[in-house]
Amino acid sequence: MSLFSDVPQAPPVAVFKLTADFREDTHPQKVNLGVGAYRTDDCQPWVLPVVKKVERLIVEDESLNHEYLPILGLPEFRSAASKVALGDDSPAIKENRVGGVQALGGTGALRIGAEFLRRWYNSVNNTATPVYVSAPTWENHNGVFADAGFKDIRPYHYWDAAKRGLDLAGFLDDLEKAPEYSIFVLHACAHNPTGTDPTQEEWKQIAEVMKRRKLYVFFDSAYQGFASGSLEKDAWAIRFFVSEGFELFIAQSFSKNFGLYNERVGNLTVVSKDNENLTRVLSQMEKIVRTTWSNPPSQGARIVSKTLNCPELFEEWKGNVKTMADRVLLMRDQLKAKLQALGTPGTWDHITQQIGMFSFTGLTPKQVEYMIKEKHVYLMASGRINMCGLTSKNIDYVAQSIHEAVTKVQ
Amino acid sequence: MSRPGSSPDEKGVSQNGDPGGHRPVFTNTLNAAVSPETRLLSAFARDTQARKVDLAGRGRDKTTACFCRSKVTANILHRQRQRIHEQHVQKYYSEEGRPFELRLVGKIKQQLSTDPTLHPEYPSSLGLREFTRKATEVALGKHSRAIVENRVLGVQTPGFTAAVRLGAELLRCWYDPSACWCGPVYLSSPCDDSLTGIFQAAGIQEIPSAHYPTGADLSQSQWAVITRLITRRRLFPFLLLPTQALCCGDMERDAWPVQHCASLGMELLCAQSFSHCFGLYGEAVGHLLCVLKQNSVLLPVRSQADKIVRSLWARPSVGGAHVVTTVLSNSAHLVEWQGEVKHIVERCMLIRAILREKMRLLGTPGRWDHLTQQGGLFCCTGLNGEQVEFLSNRRRVYLLPGGCLNVSAINCRNLDYIAESIHLALTSSL
């Protein structure tokens, strides 16, 4: 009798199940608007040209070896990653109070940050500190903070389904009512899954309350550059908060903006009050990393570091990122135009107002079911679509399918 | 997610800052305590003697060594200590004193970089299928009944530590679903000081004592006794295989204990690393093997492992795993690789033999047969704490606190000095 006989089957992750169902579907016009990875107009994954170039340079570089990286990661990567988030002329960096922890993707960065906060924030080992995540949010946020030991994970108002936009009033209200020192997970840009970000004015209001209520800022930044095509624009919220004097964490992912999904390239940027605090914090981060993965993998970090630290390669990369962002923007424009041309009931402005990889269409669960079962267009039950799944070849079919779903199904 | 909103009167759960102003948030964060290994390594780094020898096998690249000799301010020394903390890892060193590089690995990386069929896609959270298949085969043997009966779970992990951590988390969550299991977990004494930390991080509190890195492996008949005991007392074996192929020069022979337990029908966990035997230290290529009693629990256990992985690192990185898979799947590569590994092992055996001979010639008290009876990268000398301190303080020869040393760090240039030093440690009145 196995010792593991009573282990229950864990529920599948919705987005991967969607992709699995899509794969088994034999319909000739099937479209996958589920999982969040970039696709070209031919619906293929895209290895960024700058990445191919840098990979070759790395392989041919005789001076590189396979040594273990330091526990906190490749130093040139960490500093470059933090710089790209905070800006070249960041006063915080100049004041030597910014550090980085190389991590296994954005998930790894979130996890290390969460583990640290559980141990050292708001007294010692305080698992009761409330952690707020947006409603809705990337579903793994819950898992990461729960597994790091936090017992009280709560939603904060974010998406207003009726107006298909940000519920600022609800958000600010939750900030006012949250217990002091609560942790808030904020999406730096291109909110997943709604694609709806606060405006600069709205961010200012959010920051004001957070400062007054002594709430902890934990940014999740997975789409810098990918959202608007501009690194600076996409980092505005982060840089604003830093300029307001907040101590904060930023979990950065280079999976999307470098197309390095499978190399697990992430960085936890730590902005502290001063260098002394930073040093102590990083020493504890090291202890946490040591019992998680001990040393991070080098390949992806080397690619990113080489690219960010070399001016020509950096320019080339920005161009590649803009290519991806522009294609998404084009698909947004075209989808909205086609729905308007078809006379599909409802307003579709949100498709072009939203930003980044995802769009919250506003389709109801029944309409989503119709899309999947009858039209073989796969999207999340929440109505979230990955804009990258749209191409010039399938956009007509998708627009038509949405039109049918909205007109035939309530 | 638990509660909707919060009441307006709910106080912060702990008062941490002053009422006005913006006090730093992490003032309570202590500076992390320094482990004995780190203290030794720091001492080595601060040591400005030209003759110093690092036998703890934690090397540094030349740049850090330069720091040592220059004039240091408190600041630089502190940063340097940080760097040393970061290099807590054991490696195989060549005769020239440099970390081991496999020619074959370089070749394969070139090939892979120009392979048009490789996509940057997310791998599954459990890793590359081909890799886990190969990693499972090298641990259990291709024709293992457990594999044939499809009751083996293999999970690619970012390195050895991650494999141990995943195994620990699996046990903590599921070893006894009726109760929240938190131990006891027994570790060999001595053992790598990070192991306790890993199990604790997974939430296991009861860790009574605290094998890797002694090199003192058990014989087949000793393993037979142990497995009989484990079975009779219903204990759960978690085997660690960090340096497979570097002990006997043969993957199969080094994995014998795992295969033996599996052949007896036991359930077990095994954490593997391909860092040492492929010289892929920086690529974090690890694997957790889980052998189950029946096929019916495979899917549930796999789904739970998946769930745990998703909130730790989501998915493993693929670079190193591709290299390992390529070598293990191709008979020509396999032969070339085995050749390089054999060379490493033979060199280690030779060093052991020569060191033992030197001790004999010097007339060093005690028996030194254990030097050649043990195998692999590491050797447990049997020196006690005082003697280890003597070696570091007076002779600038740095061992691990438990008296273990990295055999590959010994070469023709430092052998005599080391042998003399050990002799002095044992004969000087301390």
Short mmCIF file of N, CA and C in Angstrom, two decimals, chain A residues 1-5 7-10 13 16 39 45 47 59 65-68 70-71 104 107-108 111 115-117 120-123 126 132-133 140 142-144 147 152-155 177-181 211 214 216 245 247 255-256 259 261-264 273 277 279-280 283-284 286-287 290-292 294-298, chain B residues 1-3 6-7 10-14 16-19 22 24-32 78 85-86 88-89 91 99 101 105 109-110 119-123 158 161-162 165 174-175 192 194 197-198 201 236 267 275 279-283 292-294 297 299-301 303-304 310-319:
data_model
loop_
_atom_site.label_atom_id
_atom_site.label_comp_id
_atom_site.label_asym_id
_atom_site.label_seq_id
_atom_site.Cartn_x
_atom_site.Cartn_y
_atom_site.Cartn_z
N MET A 1 0.87 -1.19 0.00
CA MET A 1 0.00 0.00 0.00
C MET A 1 0.90 1.24 0.00
N SER A 2 0.69 2.10 -0.97
CA SER A 2 1.60 3.25 -1.06
C SER A 2 1.37 4.23 0.09
N LEU A 3 2.46 4.85 0.51
CA LEU A 3 2.37 5.87 1.54
C LEU A 3 1.59 7.08 1.02
N PHE A 4 1.46 7.15 -0.30
CA PHE A 4 0.84 8.32 -0.89
C PHE A 4 -0.57 8.03 -1.41
N SER A 5 -1.16 6.95 -0.88
CA SER A 5 -2.47 6.53 -1.40
C SER A 5 -3.56 7.56 -1.21
N VAL A 7 -3.25 10.78 -1.40
CA VAL A 7 -2.98 12.08 -2.00
C VAL A 7 -4.06 12.38 -3.05
N PRO A 8 -4.75 13.52 -2.91
CA PRO A 8 -5.78 13.84 -3.89
C PRO A 8 -5.17 14.45 -5.14
N GLN A 9 -5.86 14.27 -6.23
CA GLN A 9 -5.42 14.90 -7.48
C GLN A 9 -5.66 16.40 -7.38
N ALA A 10 -4.63 17.18 -7.62
CA ALA A 10 -4.80 18.63 -7.56
C ALA A 10 -5.52 19.09 -8.83
N VAL A 13 -4.33 23.54 -13.74
CA VAL A 13 -4.28 24.98 -13.90
C VAL A 13 -5.10 25.34 -15.13
N PHE A 16 -3.48 26.09 -18.61
CA PHE A 16 -2.80 24.98 -19.27
C PHE A 16 -3.78 23.94 -19.76
N ARG A 39 3.27 35.62 -29.90
CA ARG A 39 3.27 34.88 -31.15
C ARG A 39 3.44 35.87 -32.30
N PRO A 45 6.17 31.05 -32.06
CA PRO A 45 6.96 31.73 -31.04
C PRO A 45 8.09 32.50 -31.72
N VAL A 47 11.96 33.98 -31.43
CA VAL A 47 13.24 34.20 -30.76
C VAL A 47 13.73 35.57 -31.20
N VAL A 59 28.26 31.68 -26.65
CA VAL A 59 28.81 30.36 -26.93
C VAL A 59 30.26 30.47 -27.40
N ASN A 65 32.69 30.49 -18.41
CA ASN A 65 32.71 29.09 -17.99
C ASN A 65 31.37 28.74 -17.36
N HIS A 66 31.33 27.54 -16.80
CA HIS A 66 30.06 27.08 -16.25
C HIS A 66 30.04 27.17 -14.74
N GLU A 67 30.85 28.05 -14.21
CA GLU A 67 30.90 28.20 -12.76
C GLU A 67 29.54 28.49 -12.17
N TYR A 68 29.38 28.12 -10.91
CA TYR A 68 28.20 28.54 -10.17
C TYR A 68 28.17 30.07 -10.13
N PRO A 70 27.07 33.48 -8.05
CA PRO A 70 26.84 33.75 -6.64
C PRO A 70 25.38 33.46 -6.30
N ILE A 71 25.12 33.27 -5.01
CA ILE A 71 23.75 32.93 -4.59
C ILE A 71 22.75 33.98 -5.03
N LEU A 104 14.40 32.81 -10.30
CA LEU A 104 13.89 31.94 -11.36
C LEU A 104 12.61 32.55 -11.92
N THR A 107 8.05 34.52 -11.14
CA THR A 107 7.52 33.72 -10.04
C THR A 107 8.54 33.58 -8.92
N GLY A 108 9.75 33.25 -9.30
CA GLY A 108 10.82 33.09 -8.31
C GLY A 108 11.07 34.37 -7.54
N ARG A 111 8.33 34.89 -5.09
CA ARG A 111 8.41 33.95 -3.98
C ARG A 111 9.48 34.36 -2.98
N GLU A 115 8.71 35.32 0.82
CA GLU A 115 9.35 34.60 1.92
C GLU A 115 10.06 35.57 2.86
N PHE A 116 10.72 36.58 2.26
CA PHE A 116 11.42 37.56 3.08
C PHE A 116 10.42 38.34 3.94
N LEU A 117 9.34 38.82 3.30
CA LEU A 117 8.37 39.62 4.03
C LEU A 117 7.73 38.83 5.17
N TRP A 120 10.46 38.80 7.95
CA TRP A 120 11.07 40.00 8.51
C TRP A 120 10.23 41.26 8.46
N TYR A 121 9.04 41.20 7.88
CA TYR A 121 8.27 42.42 7.77
C TYR A 121 7.22 42.49 8.86
N ASN A 122 7.03 43.66 9.41
CA ASN A 122 5.94 43.86 10.36
C ASN A 122 6.11 42.95 11.57
N SER A 123 7.27 43.05 12.19
CA SER A 123 7.69 42.16 13.29
C SER A 123 8.28 40.91 12.66
N ASN A 126 5.64 37.24 11.06
CA ASN A 126 4.24 37.60 11.25
C ASN A 126 3.41 37.12 10.06
N TYR A 132 -2.82 41.85 0.11
CA TYR A 132 -3.91 42.19 -0.81
C TYR A 132 -3.46 41.97 -2.25
N VAL A 133 -4.31 41.26 -3.00
CA VAL A 133 -4.06 41.09 -4.44
C VAL A 133 -5.29 41.60 -5.18
N ASN A 140 -1.66 32.89 -9.84
CA ASN A 140 -0.55 32.35 -9.07
C ASN A 140 -0.14 33.26 -7.91
N ASN A 142 -1.91 34.27 -5.50
CA ASN A 142 -2.44 33.65 -4.28
C ASN A 142 -1.55 32.51 -3.80
N GLY A 143 -1.23 31.62 -4.73
CA GLY A 143 -0.42 30.44 -4.39
C GLY A 143 0.93 30.82 -3.82
N VAL A 144 1.59 31.79 -4.45
CA VAL A 144 2.94 32.16 -4.03
C VAL A 144 2.93 32.70 -2.60
N ASP A 147 1.88 29.92 -0.03
CA ASP A 147 2.93 28.95 0.22
C ASP A 147 4.12 29.57 0.94
N ASP A 152 -3.44 35.32 5.50
CA ASP A 152 -4.58 36.20 5.27
C ASP A 152 -4.38 36.92 3.94
N ILE A 153 -4.89 36.32 2.87
CA ILE A 153 -4.72 36.91 1.54
C ILE A 153 -6.07 37.40 1.08
N ARG A 154 -6.18 38.68 0.76
CA ARG A 154 -7.47 39.29 0.47
C ARG A 154 -7.47 39.97 -0.89
N PRO A 155 -8.68 40.09 -1.51
CA PRO A 155 -8.76 40.82 -2.77
C PRO A 155 -8.91 42.32 -2.51
N LYS A 177 -9.20 51.29 4.13
CA LYS A 177 -9.70 50.42 5.19
C LYS A 177 -8.72 49.30 5.56
N ALA A 178 -7.70 49.09 4.75
CA ALA A 178 -6.78 48.00 5.03
C ALA A 178 -6.04 48.29 6.34
N PRO A 179 -5.77 47.26 7.13
CA PRO A 179 -4.98 47.48 8.34
C PRO A 179 -3.63 48.07 7.96
N GLU A 180 -3.09 48.93 8.80
CA GLU A 180 -1.78 49.51 8.52
C GLU A 180 -0.76 48.39 8.33
N TYR A 181 0.21 48.66 7.50
CA TYR A 181 1.30 47.71 7.23
C TYR A 181 0.87 46.53 6.37
N LYS A 211 0.95 55.78 1.31
CA LYS A 211 1.96 56.38 2.19
C LYS A 211 1.33 56.70 3.53
N LYS A 214 0.67 53.60 5.57
CA LYS A 214 1.86 52.79 5.82
C LYS A 214 1.71 51.38 5.21
N TYR A 216 2.54 48.36 2.46
CA TYR A 216 3.78 47.96 1.79
C TYR A 216 3.55 47.74 0.30
N GLY A 245 9.64 58.21 -2.11
CA GLY A 245 10.34 57.77 -0.91
C GLY A 245 9.92 56.42 -0.37
N GLU A 247 9.91 52.51 0.41
CA GLU A 247 10.75 51.32 0.34
C GLU A 247 9.87 50.26 -0.31
N SER A 255 10.84 37.17 -19.09
CA SER A 255 10.31 36.11 -19.94
C SER A 255 9.68 36.69 -21.19
N LYS A 256 8.83 37.69 -21.01
CA LYS A 256 8.08 38.22 -22.16
C LYS A 256 8.88 39.21 -22.97
N GLY A 259 11.53 37.31 -24.54
CA GLY A 259 11.14 36.03 -25.13
C GLY A 259 11.92 34.87 -24.56
N TYR A 261 11.27 32.77 -22.11
CA TYR A 261 10.36 32.09 -21.20
C TYR A 261 11.01 30.92 -20.49
N ASN A 262 11.75 30.11 -21.24
CA ASN A 262 12.21 28.87 -20.62
C ASN A 262 13.58 28.98 -19.98
N GLU A 263 14.15 30.19 -19.95
CA GLU A 263 15.44 30.32 -19.27
C GLU A 263 15.27 30.86 -17.85
N ARG A 264 14.06 31.24 -17.48
CA ARG A 264 13.73 31.64 -16.12
C ARG A 264 14.57 32.81 -15.64
N LYS A 273 15.73 52.15 2.44
CA LYS A 273 15.88 53.51 2.93
C LYS A 273 17.31 54.00 2.75
N ASN A 277 20.47 49.43 5.56
CA ASN A 277 19.30 48.56 5.55
C ASN A 277 19.39 47.55 4.41
N THR A 279 21.91 46.27 2.95
CA THR A 279 22.89 45.20 3.20
C THR A 279 22.30 44.11 4.07
N ARG A 280 21.63 44.53 5.14
CA ARG A 280 21.05 43.52 6.02
C ARG A 280 19.97 42.72 5.30
N SER A 283 21.42 40.19 2.96
CA SER A 283 22.04 39.05 3.65
C SER A 283 20.98 38.01 4.00
N GLN A 284 19.79 38.47 4.35
CA GLN A 284 18.71 37.54 4.66
C GLN A 284 18.12 36.93 3.39
N GLU A 286 19.78 36.14 0.88
CA GLU A 286 20.70 35.07 0.52
C GLU A 286 20.37 33.79 1.24
N LYS A 287 20.04 33.90 2.51
CA LYS A 287 19.71 32.71 3.29
C LYS A 287 18.48 32.05 2.72
N ARG A 290 19.31 30.31 -0.53
CA ARG A 290 20.17 29.15 -0.28
C ARG A 290 19.37 27.88 -0.05
N THR A 291 18.18 28.01 0.58
CA THR A 291 17.39 26.80 0.81
C THR A 291 16.28 26.63 -0.21
N THR A 292 16.32 27.44 -1.27
CA THR A 292 15.29 27.28 -2.31
C THR A 292 15.91 26.70 -3.58
N SER A 294 19.48 27.68 -4.23
CA SER A 294 20.90 27.83 -3.90
C SER A 294 21.65 28.72 -4.89
N ASN A 295 21.68 28.37 -6.15
CA ASN A 295 22.31 29.23 -7.15
C ASN A 295 21.41 29.30 -8.37
N PRO A 296 21.20 30.51 -8.92
CA PRO A 296 20.30 30.60 -10.06
C PRO A 296 21.02 30.17 -11.35
N PRO A 297 20.27 29.81 -12.40
CA PRO A 297 20.88 29.39 -13.66
C PRO A 297 21.47 30.60 -14.38
N SER A 298 22.53 30.38 -15.13
CA SER A 298 23.28 31.52 -15.66
C SER A 298 22.89 31.95 -17.07
N MET B 1 -8.48 33.23 -1.60
CA MET B 1 -8.62 34.55 -0.96
C MET B 1 -9.69 34.44 0.10
N SER B 2 -9.50 35.08 1.28
CA SER B 2 -10.41 34.84 2.41
C SER B 2 -11.49 35.89 2.55
N ARG B 3 -11.17 37.04 3.09
CA ARG B 3 -12.24 37.97 3.44
C ARG B 3 -12.43 39.06 2.42
N SER B 6 -12.18 45.10 4.89
CA SER B 6 -11.80 45.07 6.30
C SER B 6 -12.50 46.21 7.00
N SER B 7 -12.76 46.05 8.29
CA SER B 7 -13.51 47.08 8.99
C SER B 7 -12.63 48.30 9.18
N GLU B 10 -10.07 48.33 12.11
CA GLU B 10 -9.07 47.28 12.29
C GLU B 10 -7.67 47.88 12.37
N LYS B 11 -7.00 47.60 13.44
CA LYS B 11 -5.67 48.17 13.62
C LYS B 11 -4.65 47.36 12.83
N GLY B 12 -3.56 47.96 12.59
CA GLY B 12 -2.45 47.22 12.01
C GLY B 12 -2.06 46.11 12.97
N VAL B 13 -1.68 44.97 12.46
CA VAL B 13 -1.43 43.84 13.35
C VAL B 13 -0.15 43.99 14.15
N SER B 14 0.63 44.93 13.82
CA SER B 14 1.79 45.19 14.68
C SER B 14 2.24 46.62 14.49
N ASN B 16 4.91 49.21 14.06
CA ASN B 16 6.31 49.08 13.68
C ASN B 16 7.03 50.42 13.50
N GLY B 17 6.31 51.41 13.06
CA GLY B 17 7.01 52.67 12.77
C GLY B 17 6.55 53.75 13.71
N ASP B 18 7.13 54.94 13.60
CA ASP B 18 6.60 56.03 14.43
C ASP B 18 5.36 56.59 13.76
N PRO B 19 4.60 57.37 14.50
CA PRO B 19 3.34 57.91 13.99
C PRO B 19 3.59 58.79 12.76
N HIS B 22 8.70 58.58 7.89
CA HIS B 22 8.82 57.36 7.11
C HIS B 22 9.99 56.55 7.59
N PRO B 24 12.44 53.46 8.18
CA PRO B 24 12.75 52.29 7.36
C PRO B 24 11.95 51.08 7.83
N VAL B 25 11.55 50.28 6.88
CA VAL B 25 10.63 49.21 7.17
C VAL B 25 11.29 48.00 7.81
N PHE B 26 12.52 47.75 7.45
CA PHE B 26 13.10 46.47 7.86
C PHE B 26 14.15 46.61 8.94
N THR B 27 13.92 47.53 9.87
CA THR B 27 14.92 47.75 10.92
C THR B 27 15.10 46.52 11.79
N ASN B 28 14.05 45.66 11.84
CA ASN B 28 14.18 44.46 12.66
C ASN B 28 14.94 43.35 11.99
N THR B 29 15.26 43.55 10.72
CA THR B 29 15.95 42.48 10.00
C THR B 29 17.37 42.35 10.51
N LEU B 30 17.68 41.16 11.01
CA LEU B 30 19.02 40.94 11.54
C LEU B 30 19.97 40.65 10.39
N ASN B 31 21.21 40.95 10.64
CA ASN B 31 22.21 40.55 9.67
C ASN B 31 22.34 39.03 9.79
N ALA B 32 22.24 38.34 8.66
CA ALA B 32 22.20 36.88 8.69
C ALA B 32 23.45 36.33 9.36
N HIS B 78 34.07 44.25 3.48
CA HIS B 78 32.70 43.81 3.70
C HIS B 78 32.08 43.27 2.42
N HIS B 85 30.42 34.71 0.78
CA HIS B 85 29.19 34.06 1.19
C HIS B 85 28.51 33.47 -0.03
N GLU B 86 28.68 34.15 -1.15
CA GLU B 86 27.96 33.74 -2.34
C GLU B 86 28.56 32.53 -3.01
N HIS B 88 29.44 29.37 -1.94
CA HIS B 88 29.40 28.24 -1.02
C HIS B 88 29.32 26.93 -1.72
N VAL B 89 30.08 26.66 -2.69
CA VAL B 89 29.75 25.43 -3.40
C VAL B 89 30.98 24.64 -3.75
N LYS B 91 33.28 22.18 -6.02
CA LYS B 91 33.50 21.90 -7.42
C LYS B 91 34.66 20.95 -7.58
N PRO B 99 38.59 25.26 -12.10
CA PRO B 99 37.34 24.49 -12.08
C PRO B 99 37.16 23.72 -13.39
N GLU B 101 36.12 21.95 -16.68
CA GLU B 101 35.35 22.25 -17.88
C GLU B 101 35.35 21.03 -18.78
N VAL B 105 30.89 19.45 -23.42
CA VAL B 105 29.79 20.36 -23.11
C VAL B 105 29.87 21.61 -23.98
N LYS B 109 27.00 22.82 -26.62
CA LYS B 109 26.35 24.12 -26.50
C LYS B 109 26.40 24.86 -27.84
N GLN B 110 27.53 24.72 -28.55
CA GLN B 110 27.63 25.33 -29.88
C GLN B 110 26.55 24.78 -30.79
N HIS B 119 12.80 25.91 -29.46
CA HIS B 119 11.96 27.08 -29.27
C HIS B 119 12.10 27.64 -27.88
N PRO B 120 11.82 28.92 -27.73
CA PRO B 120 11.96 29.52 -26.41
C PRO B 120 10.76 29.31 -25.52
N GLU B 121 9.92 28.38 -25.88
CA GLU B 121 8.67 28.22 -25.15
C GLU B 121 8.86 27.81 -23.70
N TYR B 122 7.84 28.10 -22.93
CA TYR B 122 7.80 27.63 -21.56
C TYR B 122 7.82 26.10 -21.55
N PRO B 123 8.71 25.47 -20.79
CA PRO B 123 8.59 24.02 -20.63
C PRO B 123 7.49 23.76 -19.61
N PRO B 158 15.65 23.31 -10.77
CA PRO B 158 16.80 24.18 -10.97
C PRO B 158 17.90 23.87 -9.96
N THR B 161 19.81 21.62 -4.76
CA THR B 161 19.12 22.17 -3.59
C THR B 161 17.62 22.21 -3.85
N ALA B 162 17.25 22.66 -5.05
CA ALA B 162 15.84 22.77 -5.39
C ALA B 162 15.18 21.40 -5.37
N ARG B 165 14.62 20.53 -1.83
CA ARG B 165 13.54 21.36 -1.31
C ARG B 165 12.19 20.84 -1.77
N TRP B 174 2.40 15.80 2.11
CA TRP B 174 1.67 14.58 1.78
C TRP B 174 2.13 13.31 2.43
N TYR B 175 3.16 13.36 3.22
CA TYR B 175 3.64 12.12 3.80
C TYR B 175 2.58 11.49 4.69
N ASP B 192 26.21 18.22 4.69
CA ASP B 192 26.28 19.58 4.19
C ASP B 192 25.39 20.47 5.05
N SER B 194 23.76 22.97 4.60
CA SER B 194 22.57 23.60 4.04
C SER B 194 21.36 22.69 4.12
N GLY B 197 18.76 23.52 6.72
CA GLY B 197 18.06 24.73 6.34
C GLY B 197 16.97 24.47 5.32
N ILE B 198 17.29 23.57 4.36
CA ILE B 198 16.33 23.29 3.30
C ILE B 198 15.08 22.64 3.88
N ALA B 201 13.13 25.19 5.79
CA ALA B 201 12.42 26.12 4.92
C ALA B 201 11.14 25.50 4.40
N PHE B 236 11.23 6.19 5.84
CA PHE B 236 11.17 6.60 4.44
C PHE B 236 12.54 7.07 3.99
N GLU B 267 9.29 2.58 -1.57
CA GLU B 267 9.00 3.92 -2.06
C GLU B 267 10.14 4.80 -1.60
N SER B 275 25.35 18.73 -12.02
CA SER B 275 26.33 19.83 -12.05
C SER B 275 27.76 19.30 -12.09
N GLY B 279 30.10 19.26 -15.23
CA GLY B 279 30.76 20.55 -15.11
C GLY B 279 29.80 21.69 -15.43
N LEU B 280 28.55 21.50 -15.14
CA LEU B 280 27.53 22.51 -15.50
C LEU B 280 27.05 23.23 -14.26
N TYR B 281 27.99 23.65 -13.42
CA TYR B 281 27.60 24.21 -12.15
C TYR B 281 26.63 25.38 -12.27
N GLY B 282 26.88 26.25 -13.21
CA GLY B 282 26.06 27.45 -13.29
C GLY B 282 24.70 27.24 -13.94
N GLU B 283 24.44 26.01 -14.40
CA GLU B 283 23.22 25.82 -15.16
C GLU B 283 22.08 25.25 -14.35
N LEU B 292 7.19 5.25 -6.57
CA LEU B 292 5.98 4.96 -5.81
C LEU B 292 5.67 3.48 -5.83
N LYS B 293 4.82 3.06 -4.91
CA LYS B 293 4.49 1.64 -4.82
C LYS B 293 3.49 1.23 -5.90
N GLN B 294 2.60 2.14 -6.25
CA GLN B 294 1.63 1.77 -7.29
C GLN B 294 1.44 2.88 -8.29
N VAL B 297 -1.20 6.03 -7.78
CA VAL B 297 -0.97 7.31 -7.08
C VAL B 297 -0.08 8.25 -7.87
N LEU B 299 -0.45 9.96 -10.79
CA LEU B 299 -1.03 11.22 -11.24
C LEU B 299 -1.33 12.18 -10.10
N PRO B 300 -1.94 11.72 -9.01
CA PRO B 300 -2.16 12.65 -7.90
C PRO B 300 -0.86 13.25 -7.37
N VAL B 301 0.15 12.40 -7.18
CA VAL B 301 1.41 12.92 -6.64
C VAL B 301 2.03 13.90 -7.62
N SER B 303 0.48 15.77 -9.74
CA SER B 303 -0.27 17.03 -9.74
C SER B 303 0.09 17.87 -8.52
N GLN B 304 0.36 17.21 -7.39
CA GLN B 304 0.73 17.96 -6.20
C GLN B 304 2.14 18.53 -6.32
N ARG B 310 4.88 25.31 -8.92
CA ARG B 310 4.34 26.54 -9.51
C ARG B 310 4.46 27.73 -8.59
N SER B 311 4.48 27.52 -7.28
CA SER B 311 4.64 28.70 -6.42
C SER B 311 6.05 28.84 -5.88
N LEU B 312 6.98 28.00 -6.38
CA LEU B 312 8.39 28.14 -5.98
C LEU B 312 9.20 28.79 -7.09
N TRP B 313 9.20 28.11 -8.27
CA TRP B 313 9.94 28.69 -9.38
C TRP B 313 9.18 28.58 -10.70
N ALA B 314 7.96 28.09 -10.65
CA ALA B 314 7.06 27.95 -11.81
C ALA B 314 7.52 26.88 -12.79
N ARG B 315 8.70 27.04 -13.35
CA ARG B 315 9.27 26.04 -14.26
C ARG B 315 10.78 26.08 -14.14
N PRO B 316 11.45 24.99 -14.52
CA PRO B 316 12.91 25.01 -14.45
C PRO B 316 13.48 25.65 -15.71
N SER B 317 14.76 26.03 -15.67
CA SER B 317 15.39 26.58 -16.87
C SER B 317 15.91 25.43 -17.73
N VAL B 318 15.98 25.65 -19.05
CA VAL B 318 16.20 24.50 -19.92
C VAL B 318 17.62 24.31 -20.41
N GLY B 319 18.42 25.38 -20.44
CA GLY B 319 19.74 25.30 -21.07
C GLY B 319 20.55 24.07 -20.72
#
